[in-house]
CSV table of C-alpha atoms in Angstrom, one decimal:
chain,number,residue,atom,x,y,z
U,1,MET,CA,67.4,-123.9,-190.9
U,2,LYS,CA,70.6,-121.9,-190.9
U,3,ASN,CA,71.2,-120.0,-194.2
U,4,THR,CA,74.5,-121.4,-195.6
U,5,GLY,CA,74.2,-119.6,-198.9
U,6,ASN,CA,74.6,-123.1,-200.6
U,7,PHE,CA,71.7,-122.9,-203.1
U,8,LEU,CA,71.1,-125.4,-205.8
U,9,TYR,CA,70.0,-122.8,-208.4
U,10,LYS,CA,73.1,-120.7,-207.8
U,11,ARG,CA,75.4,-123.6,-208.2
U,12,LEU,CA,73.7,-124.6,-211.4
U,13,ASP,CA,74.1,-121.1,-212.8
U,14,GLU,CA,77.8,-121.2,-211.9
U,15,TYR,CA,78.2,-124.6,-213.4
U,16,GLY,CA,76.4,-123.7,-216.6
U,17,ASN,CA,78.8,-120.8,-217.2
U,18,SER,CA,81.9,-122.8,-216.4
U,19,ASP,CA,84.3,-124.7,-218.7
U,20,TYR,CA,83.4,-128.2,-217.5
U,21,TYR,CA,82.8,-130.4,-220.5
U,22,PRO,CA,79.9,-132.9,-220.1
U,23,PHE,CA,80.8,-136.5,-220.8
U,24,HIS,CA,77.4,-137.4,-219.2
U,25,MET,CA,73.7,-137.2,-219.8
U,26,PRO,CA,71.7,-135.4,-221.2
U,27,GLY,CA,72.6,-135.8,-224.9
U,28,HIS,CA,72.4,-132.1,-225.8
U,29,LYS,CA,75.8,-131.7,-223.9
U,30,ARG,CA,74.8,-128.3,-222.5
U,31,ASN,CA,75.4,-126.5,-225.8
U,32,GLY,CA,72.0,-126.3,-227.3
U,33,LYS,CA,73.1,-127.4,-230.8
U,34,TYR,CA,70.1,-128.6,-232.8
U,35,MET,CA,67.8,-127.4,-230.1
U,36,SER,CA,65.7,-124.3,-229.5
U,37,SER,CA,67.7,-121.2,-228.9
U,38,ASN,CA,65.9,-120.6,-225.6
U,39,ALA,CA,66.4,-124.1,-224.2
U,40,PRO,CA,68.0,-124.0,-220.7
U,41,VAL,CA,70.7,-126.4,-221.7
U,42,LYS,CA,73.6,-124.9,-219.7
U,43,THR,CA,72.0,-126.0,-216.4
U,44,ASP,CA,70.4,-129.2,-217.6
U,45,ILE,CA,72.6,-131.8,-216.0
U,46,THR,CA,72.4,-135.3,-214.4
U,47,GLU,CA,73.6,-136.6,-211.0
U,48,ILE,CA,77.2,-135.5,-211.2
U,49,GLU,CA,79.8,-134.7,-208.6
U,50,GLY,CA,78.8,-131.8,-206.3
U,51,PHE,CA,75.1,-131.8,-207.2
U,52,ASP,CA,73.7,-134.6,-204.9
U,53,ASN,CA,70.9,-137.1,-205.8
U,54,LEU,CA,67.2,-136.5,-205.2
U,55,HIS,CA,66.7,-140.2,-204.4
U,56,HIS,CA,69.6,-140.3,-201.9
U,57,ALA,CA,69.9,-136.7,-200.9
U,58,GLN,CA,72.9,-136.1,-198.6
U,59,GLY,CA,74.2,-132.7,-199.8
U,60,ILE,CA,72.9,-129.7,-201.6
U,61,ILE,CA,69.4,-131.2,-202.4
U,62,LYS,CA,69.1,-132.3,-198.8
U,63,GLU,CA,69.8,-128.8,-197.7
U,64,ALA,CA,67.3,-127.4,-200.2
U,65,GLN,CA,64.6,-129.8,-198.9
U,66,GLU,CA,65.3,-128.8,-195.3
U,67,ARG,CA,65.1,-125.2,-196.3
U,68,ALA,CA,61.7,-125.8,-197.9
U,69,ALA,CA,60.5,-127.6,-194.8
U,70,SER,CA,61.4,-124.6,-192.7
U,71,VAL,CA,59.6,-122.2,-195.0
U,72,PHE,CA,56.5,-124.2,-195.3
U,73,GLY,CA,56.3,-125.3,-191.6
U,74,ALA,CA,56.8,-129.0,-192.2
U,75,GLU,CA,58.9,-131.5,-190.3
U,76,GLU,CA,60.1,-133.1,-193.5
U,77,THR,CA,59.7,-132.0,-197.1
U,78,HIS,CA,60.4,-133.8,-200.4
U,79,PHE,CA,60.8,-132.2,-203.8
U,80,LEU,CA,58.4,-133.5,-206.5
U,81,VAL,CA,59.4,-133.1,-210.1
U,82,ASN,CA,56.5,-135.2,-211.5
U,83,GLY,CA,53.9,-132.8,-210.1
U,84,SER,CA,51.5,-133.3,-207.1
U,85,SER,CA,50.1,-136.4,-208.7
U,86,VAL,CA,53.2,-138.4,-207.9
U,87,GLY,CA,53.1,-137.2,-204.3
U,88,LEU,CA,49.5,-138.2,-203.9
U,89,ILE,CA,50.2,-141.7,-205.3
U,90,ALA,CA,53.3,-142.2,-203.1
U,91,ALA,CA,51.4,-141.0,-200.0
U,92,ILE,CA,48.5,-143.4,-200.6
U,93,TYR,CA,50.9,-146.3,-201.2
U,94,ALA,CA,52.8,-145.5,-198.0
U,95,SER,CA,49.6,-145.3,-195.9
U,96,THR,CA,48.0,-148.5,-197.1
U,97,LYS,CA,48.6,-152.1,-198.2
U,98,GLN,CA,47.2,-154.0,-201.1
U,99,GLY,CA,43.4,-154.5,-200.7
U,100,ASP,CA,43.0,-152.1,-197.8
U,101,ARG,CA,40.1,-149.7,-197.3
U,102,ILE,CA,40.6,-145.9,-197.7
U,103,LEU,CA,38.3,-143.0,-196.9
U,104,ALA,CA,38.4,-140.6,-199.8
U,105,ALA,CA,36.5,-137.4,-200.7
U,106,ARG,CA,34.5,-138.1,-203.9
U,107,ASN,CA,35.8,-134.9,-205.4
U,108,CYS,CA,39.5,-135.9,-205.4
U,109,HIS,CA,41.8,-135.6,-208.4
U,110,LYS,CA,42.0,-138.4,-210.9
U,111,SER,CA,45.5,-139.3,-209.6
U,112,VAL,CA,43.9,-140.4,-206.3
U,113,TYR,CA,41.7,-142.8,-208.1
U,114,HIS,CA,44.7,-144.1,-210.1
U,115,ALA,CA,46.5,-144.8,-206.8
U,116,ILE,CA,43.3,-146.6,-205.5
U,117,GLU,CA,43.2,-148.6,-208.7
U,118,LEU,CA,46.9,-149.6,-208.7
U,119,ARG,CA,46.9,-150.4,-205.0
U,120,GLY,CA,43.7,-152.5,-205.3
U,121,LEU,CA,42.0,-150.4,-202.5
U,122,TYR,CA,38.4,-150.4,-201.5
U,123,PRO,CA,37.3,-146.8,-201.3
U,124,VAL,CA,34.7,-145.4,-198.9
U,125,TYR,CA,33.5,-142.1,-200.1
U,126,VAL,CA,32.5,-138.9,-198.4
U,127,TYR,CA,30.7,-136.4,-200.5
U,128,PRO,CA,30.8,-132.6,-200.6
U,129,LYS,CA,27.4,-131.0,-200.8
U,130,VAL,CA,26.7,-128.9,-203.8
U,131,HIS,CA,26.2,-125.2,-203.2
U,132,GLN,CA,22.5,-124.4,-204.0
U,133,ASN,CA,23.2,-121.1,-205.6
U,134,TYR,CA,26.6,-121.7,-207.4
U,135,GLY,CA,26.6,-125.4,-208.2
U,136,ILE,CA,30.1,-126.0,-206.9
U,137,ASP,CA,31.4,-128.5,-204.4
U,138,GLN,CA,31.4,-127.2,-200.8
U,139,GLY,CA,33.7,-128.5,-198.1
U,140,ILE,CA,33.9,-132.0,-196.7
U,141,ASP,CA,31.7,-132.2,-193.5
U,142,PRO,CA,33.9,-133.5,-190.6
U,143,GLU,CA,30.8,-135.3,-189.3
U,144,ASP,CA,30.6,-137.4,-192.4
U,145,VAL,CA,34.3,-138.3,-191.9
U,146,LYS,CA,33.6,-139.3,-188.3
U,147,LYS,CA,30.6,-141.4,-189.3
U,148,ALA,CA,32.6,-143.3,-192.0
U,149,LEU,CA,35.4,-144.0,-189.6
U,150,GLN,CA,33.0,-145.3,-187.0
U,151,LEU,CA,31.3,-147.5,-189.5
U,152,HIS,CA,34.4,-148.9,-191.2
U,153,LYS,CA,36.9,-149.7,-188.5
U,154,ASP,CA,39.4,-151.0,-191.1
U,155,ILE,CA,40.0,-147.7,-192.9
U,156,LYS,CA,43.8,-147.1,-193.1
U,157,ALA,CA,43.9,-143.5,-194.3
U,158,VAL,CA,41.8,-140.5,-195.1
U,159,ILE,CA,42.4,-138.3,-198.2
U,160,ILE,CA,40.6,-135.1,-199.2
U,161,THR,CA,41.1,-132.2,-201.5
U,162,SER,CA,41.3,-128.7,-199.9
U,163,PRO,CA,41.1,-126.2,-201.5
U,164,THR,CA,39.0,-127.3,-204.4
U,165,TYR,CA,39.7,-125.9,-207.9
U,166,GLU,CA,37.3,-123.1,-207.1
U,167,GLY,CA,39.0,-122.3,-203.8
U,168,ILE,CA,36.7,-123.9,-201.2
U,169,VAL,CA,38.5,-124.9,-198.0
U,170,SER,CA,37.4,-127.7,-195.7
U,171,ASP,CA,37.6,-127.7,-191.9
U,172,ILE,CA,41.0,-129.5,-191.8
U,173,GLN,CA,41.3,-129.2,-188.0
U,174,LYS,CA,38.1,-131.1,-187.3
U,175,ILE,CA,38.8,-133.7,-190.1
U,176,SER,CA,42.3,-134.2,-188.8
U,177,ASP,CA,41.0,-134.6,-185.2
U,178,ALA,CA,38.6,-137.3,-186.4
U,179,ALA,CA,41.2,-139.2,-188.4
U,180,HIS,CA,43.7,-139.1,-185.5
U,181,GLN,CA,41.0,-140.3,-183.1
U,182,TYR,CA,41.0,-143.5,-185.1
U,183,GLY,CA,44.8,-143.6,-185.5
U,184,VAL,CA,44.9,-143.0,-189.2
U,185,PRO,CA,46.8,-140.4,-191.2
U,186,LEU,CA,45.1,-137.5,-193.0
U,187,ILE,CA,46.5,-136.8,-196.5
U,188,VAL,CA,45.5,-133.4,-197.9
U,189,ASP,CA,45.7,-132.6,-201.6
U,190,GLU,CA,46.5,-128.9,-201.2
U,191,ALA,CA,47.9,-128.6,-204.7
U,192,HIS,CA,46.0,-125.4,-205.3
U,193,GLY,CA,47.0,-124.0,-201.9
U,194,ALA,CA,50.8,-123.7,-202.2
U,195,HIS,CA,50.4,-120.0,-201.3
U,196,PHE,CA,48.5,-120.8,-198.1
U,197,GLY,CA,49.9,-119.6,-194.8
U,198,PHE,CA,52.0,-116.7,-196.0
U,199,HIS,CA,49.5,-113.9,-195.5
U,200,PRO,CA,46.3,-113.5,-193.3
U,201,ALA,CA,44.3,-112.6,-196.5
U,202,PHE,CA,44.6,-116.2,-197.5
U,203,PRO,CA,43.8,-119.5,-195.7
U,204,LYS,CA,46.2,-121.2,-193.4
U,205,SER,CA,47.9,-124.4,-194.7
U,206,ALA,CA,46.5,-127.8,-193.8
U,207,LEU,CA,49.9,-128.4,-192.0
U,208,SER,CA,48.9,-125.9,-189.3
U,209,PHE,CA,45.7,-127.8,-188.6
U,210,GLY,CA,47.4,-131.2,-188.1
U,211,ALA,CA,47.2,-132.9,-191.5
U,212,ASP,CA,49.9,-135.6,-191.7
U,213,ILE,CA,50.9,-135.4,-195.3
U,214,VAL,CA,50.2,-132.3,-197.4
U,215,ILE,CA,51.0,-132.1,-201.1
U,216,LYS,CA,51.4,-128.7,-202.7
U,217,SER,CA,51.8,-127.7,-206.4
U,218,LEU,CA,54.3,-124.8,-206.3
U,219,HIS,CA,53.8,-124.3,-210.0
U,220,LYS,CA,50.0,-123.6,-209.7
U,221,THR,CA,50.1,-120.5,-207.5
U,222,LEU,CA,53.8,-119.6,-206.8
U,223,PRO,CA,56.7,-118.6,-209.1
U,224,SER,CA,58.0,-122.1,-210.0
U,225,LEU,CA,58.2,-124.2,-213.2
U,226,THR,CA,55.5,-126.6,-214.3
U,227,GLN,CA,55.7,-130.0,-212.6
U,228,THR,CA,57.3,-128.7,-209.4
U,229,ALA,CA,55.6,-129.6,-206.2
U,230,LEU,CA,56.3,-130.5,-202.5
U,231,LEU,CA,55.3,-133.3,-200.3
U,232,ASN,CA,55.3,-132.2,-196.6
U,233,ILE,CA,55.1,-134.6,-193.7
U,234,GLN,CA,54.6,-134.1,-189.9
U,235,GLY,CA,53.7,-136.2,-186.9
U,236,THR,CA,54.1,-139.9,-186.3
U,237,LEU,CA,51.1,-141.4,-188.1
U,238,ALA,CA,52.5,-141.0,-191.6
U,239,ASP,CA,55.1,-143.7,-192.4
U,240,ARG,CA,58.0,-141.6,-193.5
U,241,GLU,CA,60.3,-144.4,-194.5
U,242,LEU,CA,57.6,-145.9,-196.8
U,243,THR,CA,56.8,-142.4,-198.2
U,244,ARG,CA,60.5,-141.9,-199.1
U,245,LYS,CA,60.6,-145.4,-200.6
U,246,TYR,CA,57.6,-144.9,-202.8
U,247,LEU,CA,58.7,-141.5,-204.0
U,248,THR,CA,61.8,-143.2,-205.4
U,249,TYR,CA,59.5,-145.8,-207.1
U,250,PHE,CA,57.2,-143.3,-208.7
U,251,GLN,CA,59.4,-140.3,-209.4
U,252,THR,CA,61.6,-140.4,-212.4
U,253,SER,CA,65.1,-141.8,-211.8
U,254,SER,CA,66.5,-138.9,-213.8
U,255,PRO,CA,65.0,-135.9,-212.0
U,256,SER,CA,65.4,-132.5,-213.7
U,257,TYR,CA,67.9,-130.2,-212.0
U,258,ILE,CA,66.2,-127.3,-213.7
U,259,LEU,CA,63.0,-128.2,-212.0
U,260,MET,CA,64.6,-128.8,-208.6
U,261,ALA,CA,66.5,-125.5,-208.9
U,262,SER,CA,63.2,-123.8,-209.7
U,263,ILE,CA,61.7,-125.2,-206.4
U,264,ASP,CA,64.8,-124.0,-204.5
U,265,ARG,CA,64.6,-120.5,-206.1
U,266,CYS,CA,60.9,-120.3,-205.2
U,267,VAL,CA,61.6,-121.3,-201.6
U,268,CYS,CA,64.4,-118.8,-201.3
U,269,PHE,CA,62.1,-116.1,-202.7
U,270,LEU,CA,59.5,-116.8,-200.1
U,271,GLU,CA,62.0,-116.9,-197.4
U,272,LYS,CA,63.2,-113.4,-198.2
U,273,HIS,CA,60.3,-111.6,-199.9
U,274,ALA,CA,57.0,-113.3,-199.0
U,275,GLU,CA,55.7,-110.5,-196.8
U,276,GLU,CA,56.2,-107.8,-199.3
U,277,ALA,CA,55.0,-109.9,-202.3
U,278,PHE,CA,51.9,-111.0,-200.6
U,279,GLU,CA,51.0,-107.5,-199.3
U,280,ASN,CA,51.2,-106.3,-202.9
U,281,TYR,CA,49.2,-109.3,-204.1
U,282,ASP,CA,46.5,-108.7,-201.5
U,283,ALA,CA,46.2,-105.1,-202.5
U,284,LEU,CA,45.8,-106.1,-206.2
U,285,LEU,CA,43.0,-108.5,-205.4
U,286,ASP,CA,41.3,-106.0,-203.1
U,287,GLU,CA,41.2,-103.5,-205.9
U,288,PHE,CA,39.8,-106.0,-208.4
U,289,TYR,CA,37.1,-107.4,-206.0
U,290,LYS,CA,36.0,-103.8,-205.0
U,291,LYS,CA,35.6,-102.7,-208.6
U,292,ALA,CA,33.8,-106.0,-209.5
U,293,GLU,CA,31.0,-105.1,-207.1
U,294,ASN,CA,29.8,-102.6,-209.8
U,295,LEU,CA,29.2,-105.4,-212.3
U,296,LYS,CA,25.5,-106.0,-212.9
U,297,HIS,CA,25.6,-109.0,-215.2
U,298,PHE,CA,28.5,-110.9,-213.7
U,299,ASP,CA,28.6,-112.4,-210.2
U,300,ILE,CA,32.1,-112.8,-208.8
U,301,LEU,CA,32.3,-115.4,-206.0
U,302,ASP,CA,33.6,-114.2,-202.6
U,303,ARG,CA,33.7,-115.4,-199.0
U,304,ASN,CA,30.5,-113.5,-198.0
U,305,LYS,CA,28.4,-115.4,-200.5
U,306,LEU,CA,29.5,-118.8,-199.1
U,307,THR,CA,27.8,-119.3,-195.8
U,308,ASP,CA,27.4,-123.0,-195.6
U,309,LEU,CA,28.9,-124.5,-192.4
U,310,SER,CA,30.9,-127.1,-194.4
U,311,ILE,CA,32.9,-124.2,-196.0
U,312,CYS,CA,35.6,-123.3,-193.6
U,313,ASP,CA,37.3,-120.7,-195.8
U,314,PHE,CA,37.6,-119.4,-199.3
U,315,ASP,CA,40.7,-118.7,-201.4
U,316,ARG,CA,40.2,-115.3,-203.0
U,317,SER,CA,43.1,-115.9,-205.4
U,318,LYS,CA,40.6,-117.9,-207.5
U,319,ILE,CA,38.4,-115.5,-209.4
U,320,VAL,CA,35.2,-117.5,-210.1
U,321,ILE,CA,33.0,-115.6,-212.6
U,322,TYR,CA,29.3,-116.4,-213.3
U,323,SER,CA,26.9,-114.7,-215.6
U,324,ASN,CA,24.2,-113.0,-213.5
U,325,PRO,CA,21.6,-114.4,-213.5
U,326,VAL,CA,23.2,-117.8,-214.4
U,327,THR,CA,22.2,-118.0,-218.0
U,328,ALA,CA,25.4,-118.5,-219.9
U,329,CYS,CA,27.4,-121.6,-220.3
U,330,GLY,CA,31.0,-121.2,-219.0
U,331,ASN,CA,32.3,-122.0,-222.4
U,332,GLU,CA,30.6,-119.0,-223.8
U,333,ILE,CA,32.1,-116.6,-221.3
U,334,TYR,CA,35.5,-118.3,-221.7
U,335,ASP,CA,35.4,-118.0,-225.5
U,336,VAL,CA,34.4,-114.3,-225.5
U,337,LEU,CA,37.2,-113.4,-223.0
U,338,LEU,CA,39.7,-115.4,-225.1
U,339,LYS,CA,38.7,-114.3,-228.6
U,340,GLN,CA,37.7,-110.7,-228.1
U,341,TYR,CA,40.0,-109.7,-225.2
U,342,HIS,CA,42.9,-112.3,-225.5
U,343,LEU,CA,42.4,-113.3,-221.9
U,344,GLN,CA,43.3,-117.0,-221.4
U,345,LEU,CA,41.4,-118.3,-218.4
U,346,GLU,CA,42.2,-121.4,-216.5
U,347,MET,CA,39.0,-123.3,-216.9
U,348,ALA,CA,35.4,-123.2,-218.1
U,349,SER,CA,32.8,-125.2,-216.2
U,350,LYS,CA,29.1,-125.7,-217.0
U,351,ASP,CA,28.0,-122.2,-215.8
U,352,TYR,CA,31.1,-120.3,-214.7
U,353,VAL,CA,34.8,-119.6,-215.6
U,354,LEU,CA,37.8,-119.6,-213.4
U,355,ALA,CA,40.6,-117.0,-213.6
U,356,MET,CA,43.6,-118.2,-211.5
U,357,THR,CA,45.8,-115.5,-210.1
U,358,SER,CA,49.1,-115.5,-208.2
U,359,LEU,CA,51.5,-113.1,-206.6
U,360,CYS,CA,53.1,-112.8,-210.0
U,361,ASP,CA,50.1,-111.1,-211.5
U,362,THR,CA,50.4,-107.5,-212.6
U,363,GLN,CA,48.3,-104.4,-212.3
U,364,GLU,CA,48.0,-104.3,-216.1
U,365,GLY,CA,46.8,-107.9,-216.3
U,366,MET,CA,44.2,-107.5,-213.5
U,367,SER,CA,43.0,-104.3,-215.0
U,368,ARG,CA,42.5,-105.9,-218.4
U,369,LEU,CA,40.3,-108.6,-216.8
U,370,TYR,CA,38.1,-106.1,-215.1
U,371,GLU,CA,37.9,-103.8,-218.1
U,372,ALA,CA,36.8,-106.7,-220.3
U,373,LEU,CA,34.1,-107.8,-217.8
U,374,SER,CA,33.0,-104.2,-217.5
U,375,GLU,CA,32.7,-103.7,-221.2
U,376,LEU,CA,30.7,-106.9,-221.6
U,377,ASP,CA,28.6,-105.9,-218.6
U,378,ASN,CA,27.7,-102.6,-220.3
U,379,GLN,CA,26.5,-104.6,-223.4
U,380,GLY,CA,23.9,-106.5,-221.3
U,381,LYS,CA,23.5,-110.0,-220.0
U,382,PHE,CA,24.6,-113.1,-221.9
U,383,ILE,CA,21.9,-114.9,-223.8
U,384,SER,CA,23.0,-118.6,-223.6
U,385,LEU,CA,22.7,-120.9,-226.6
U,386,TYR,CA,22.0,-123.7,-224.0
U,387,PRO,CA,18.8,-123.8,-222.0
U,388,LYS,CA,19.5,-123.2,-218.3
U,389,SER,CA,17.6,-126.4,-217.3
U,390,GLU,CA,20.2,-128.4,-219.2
U,391,LEU,CA,23.0,-126.9,-217.2
U,392,THR,CA,21.8,-127.6,-213.7
U,393,PHE,CA,22.3,-130.9,-212.0
U,394,ASN,CA,24.0,-132.4,-208.9
U,395,ILE,CA,26.3,-135.4,-208.7
U,396,GLU,CA,24.6,-138.4,-207.2
U,397,CYS,CA,26.2,-140.7,-204.7
U,398,ALA,CA,28.2,-143.4,-206.4
U,399,ASP,CA,26.7,-146.9,-206.5
U,400,VAL,CA,30.0,-148.9,-206.1
U,401,GLN,CA,29.7,-152.5,-207.2
U,402,MET,CA,33.3,-153.5,-207.2
U,403,ASN,CA,36.7,-151.8,-206.6
U,404,ILE,CA,38.4,-150.0,-209.4
U,405,GLU,CA,41.1,-152.6,-210.0
U,406,GLU,CA,38.5,-155.4,-210.2
U,407,ALA,CA,36.5,-153.4,-212.7
U,408,VAL,CA,39.4,-152.5,-214.9
U,409,SER,CA,40.7,-156.1,-214.9
U,410,ALA,CA,37.3,-157.6,-215.7
U,411,GLN,CA,36.1,-158.4,-219.2
U,412,HIS,CA,34.7,-155.4,-220.9
U,413,THR,CA,32.2,-154.7,-223.7
U,414,SER,CA,31.2,-151.5,-225.5
U,415,VAL,CA,27.6,-150.5,-225.4
U,416,PRO,CA,25.8,-147.4,-226.7
U,417,LEU,CA,25.7,-144.7,-224.1
U,418,GLU,CA,21.9,-144.6,-224.4
U,419,PHE,CA,21.6,-148.2,-223.2
U,420,SER,CA,24.2,-148.2,-220.5
U,421,GLU,CA,22.0,-147.3,-217.6
U,422,GLY,CA,22.2,-150.0,-214.9
U,423,ARG,CA,25.5,-151.4,-216.3
U,424,ILE,CA,28.8,-151.2,-214.4
U,425,SER,CA,31.3,-148.8,-215.9
U,426,ALA,CA,34.7,-150.0,-216.9
U,427,GLU,CA,35.9,-146.5,-217.6
U,428,TYR,CA,36.5,-143.1,-216.0
U,429,ALA,CA,34.6,-140.0,-217.1
U,430,TYR,CA,35.7,-136.5,-216.2
U,431,ILE,CA,36.2,-133.0,-217.5
U,432,TYR,CA,39.9,-131.8,-217.4
U,433,PRO,CA,40.5,-129.4,-215.8
U,434,PRO,CA,39.7,-130.1,-212.9
U,435,GLY,CA,40.1,-133.8,-213.5
U,436,VAL,CA,37.6,-135.0,-210.9
U,437,PRO,CA,35.9,-138.2,-212.2
U,438,PHE,CA,32.1,-138.1,-212.0
U,439,LEU,CA,32.1,-141.8,-213.1
U,440,VAL,CA,34.6,-144.3,-211.9
U,441,PRO,CA,35.2,-148.0,-213.0
U,442,GLY,CA,33.2,-150.3,-210.8
U,443,GLU,CA,30.3,-147.9,-210.4
U,444,ARG,CA,26.8,-148.5,-211.7
U,445,ILE,CA,25.8,-146.1,-214.4
U,446,LYS,CA,22.8,-144.0,-213.6
U,447,LYS,CA,20.5,-142.0,-215.8
U,448,GLU,CA,22.1,-138.9,-214.1
U,449,HIS,CA,25.5,-139.9,-215.5
U,450,ILE,CA,24.1,-140.3,-219.0
U,451,ASP,CA,22.3,-136.9,-218.8
U,452,LYS,CA,25.5,-135.3,-217.5
U,453,ILE,CA,27.6,-136.6,-220.3
U,454,LYS,CA,25.1,-135.5,-222.9
U,455,THR,CA,24.8,-132.1,-221.4
U,456,PHE,CA,28.5,-131.5,-221.2
U,457,CYS,CA,29.0,-132.7,-224.8
U,458,ARG,CA,26.2,-130.4,-226.1
U,459,SER,CA,27.7,-127.5,-224.2
U,460,GLY,CA,31.0,-127.9,-226.0
U,461,PHE,CA,33.0,-129.8,-223.4
U,462,SER,CA,35.3,-132.8,-224.0
U,463,ILE,CA,34.8,-135.8,-221.8
U,464,GLU,CA,38.1,-137.5,-220.9
U,465,GLY,CA,38.6,-141.1,-219.8
U,466,PRO,CA,36.4,-143.1,-222.2
U,467,ASN,CA,37.9,-144.8,-225.3
U,468,ASP,CA,35.2,-143.2,-227.4
U,469,PRO,CA,35.9,-139.4,-227.4
U,470,ALA,CA,32.6,-138.7,-229.0
U,471,MET,CA,30.9,-140.5,-226.1
U,472,LYS,CA,28.5,-142.4,-228.3
U,473,LYS,CA,29.6,-145.6,-226.6
U,474,ILE,CA,31.0,-146.5,-223.2
U,475,GLN,CA,32.9,-149.5,-221.9
U,476,VAL,CA,31.0,-151.6,-219.3
U,477,ILE,CA,31.6,-154.9,-217.5
U,478,SER,CA,30.6,-157.7,-219.9
U,479,GLU,CA,28.2,-159.5,-217.6
U,480,LYS,CA,25.4,-157.6,-215.9
U,481,VAL,CA,25.7,-157.5,-212.1
């Protein structure tokens, strides 16, 4: 796209410093009275003259979205101000009709399940294998996708998550080829891969491998405000008209110009400075990983340790830290780094922690993380409060008895968790983050689910989804099936 110099963020800055008086929303009238002193009220506007309309973009927002498409290598791009979740929901709605069948990776984000529920879809699941040494989900096997498409000829769309929260990338090219062979679009939740494709040290974007709709969370790994994301489209299998329609349905009718300007500024930054910024970022990560090789009691995940064929690539921006050998619960490592070293990590899982990095990280910050790990390493290995046997288990294949909408709409009853085995769940259960349900409404509850819930609770994790936060009881379908 030709650079016209007509940028949304610049126009907002100019407008915020002008003498225009706002007889329009929002109610703070751009003066900050009665609000926090650092609230960005001067540029918080509504759809007024000269600033276009996200839901009917014809001017400056249209130009900004075209600029983003050019930078990210898409044929069409839409700004998302309700996060990646709204893009996933809109993409699923645009690719299916009520009651259709969809092929979904079982490790998709909860928003995918919400779309399946609201659309009344019948999911067919493909399951990532669990890595034998590290206990994390591997990539989706393209052969499993092919088999599912062969078996269920009425599948209307395929959706997977790549990369995973831990940075595991699936073979998008082969999965895309399989989906296209059966004439269905591939939707990729690439929320954690907004930085893909800008430097050879990081994986390529799913767009470059033929995915039809790719959703990226700018705010996760790029310099952009929370809630900002992009929906990218290419090819002819994705219904663009319906995608635009459902984005207007599911996104707020009062989109924040501050958020849209943040997207535009991020895109402009990448357009001008991506090469230099990613070179510096790569060097920073290289230094950390090289020093981390000296740690004796911590095992830092890297590409060389992930040799399974279903793992196509690994995103080294995700620093995944295990105790070595795996003895400590992730919560214990997380708490020590937070309380003793004031390092706030992204996530603690059952036996590892995740430090998310981005090109905005500093030498000082990365050094602090390594120095904290080095100091702990010199003190000796962690002695966990939780027996290792309680922290090791795999997710079993779901026993789906009815679709999610049917289960949620059915009559429910509450039973003690202890006696729920064999009943059909009426609730979701997941740890957030990452927000991947290990139990979904309509699935039969197994002993493994009960053990998993108990173990997470004993290990200090909070289970989200159920009505009873203490997880003493769980909602099930009233009649046994």
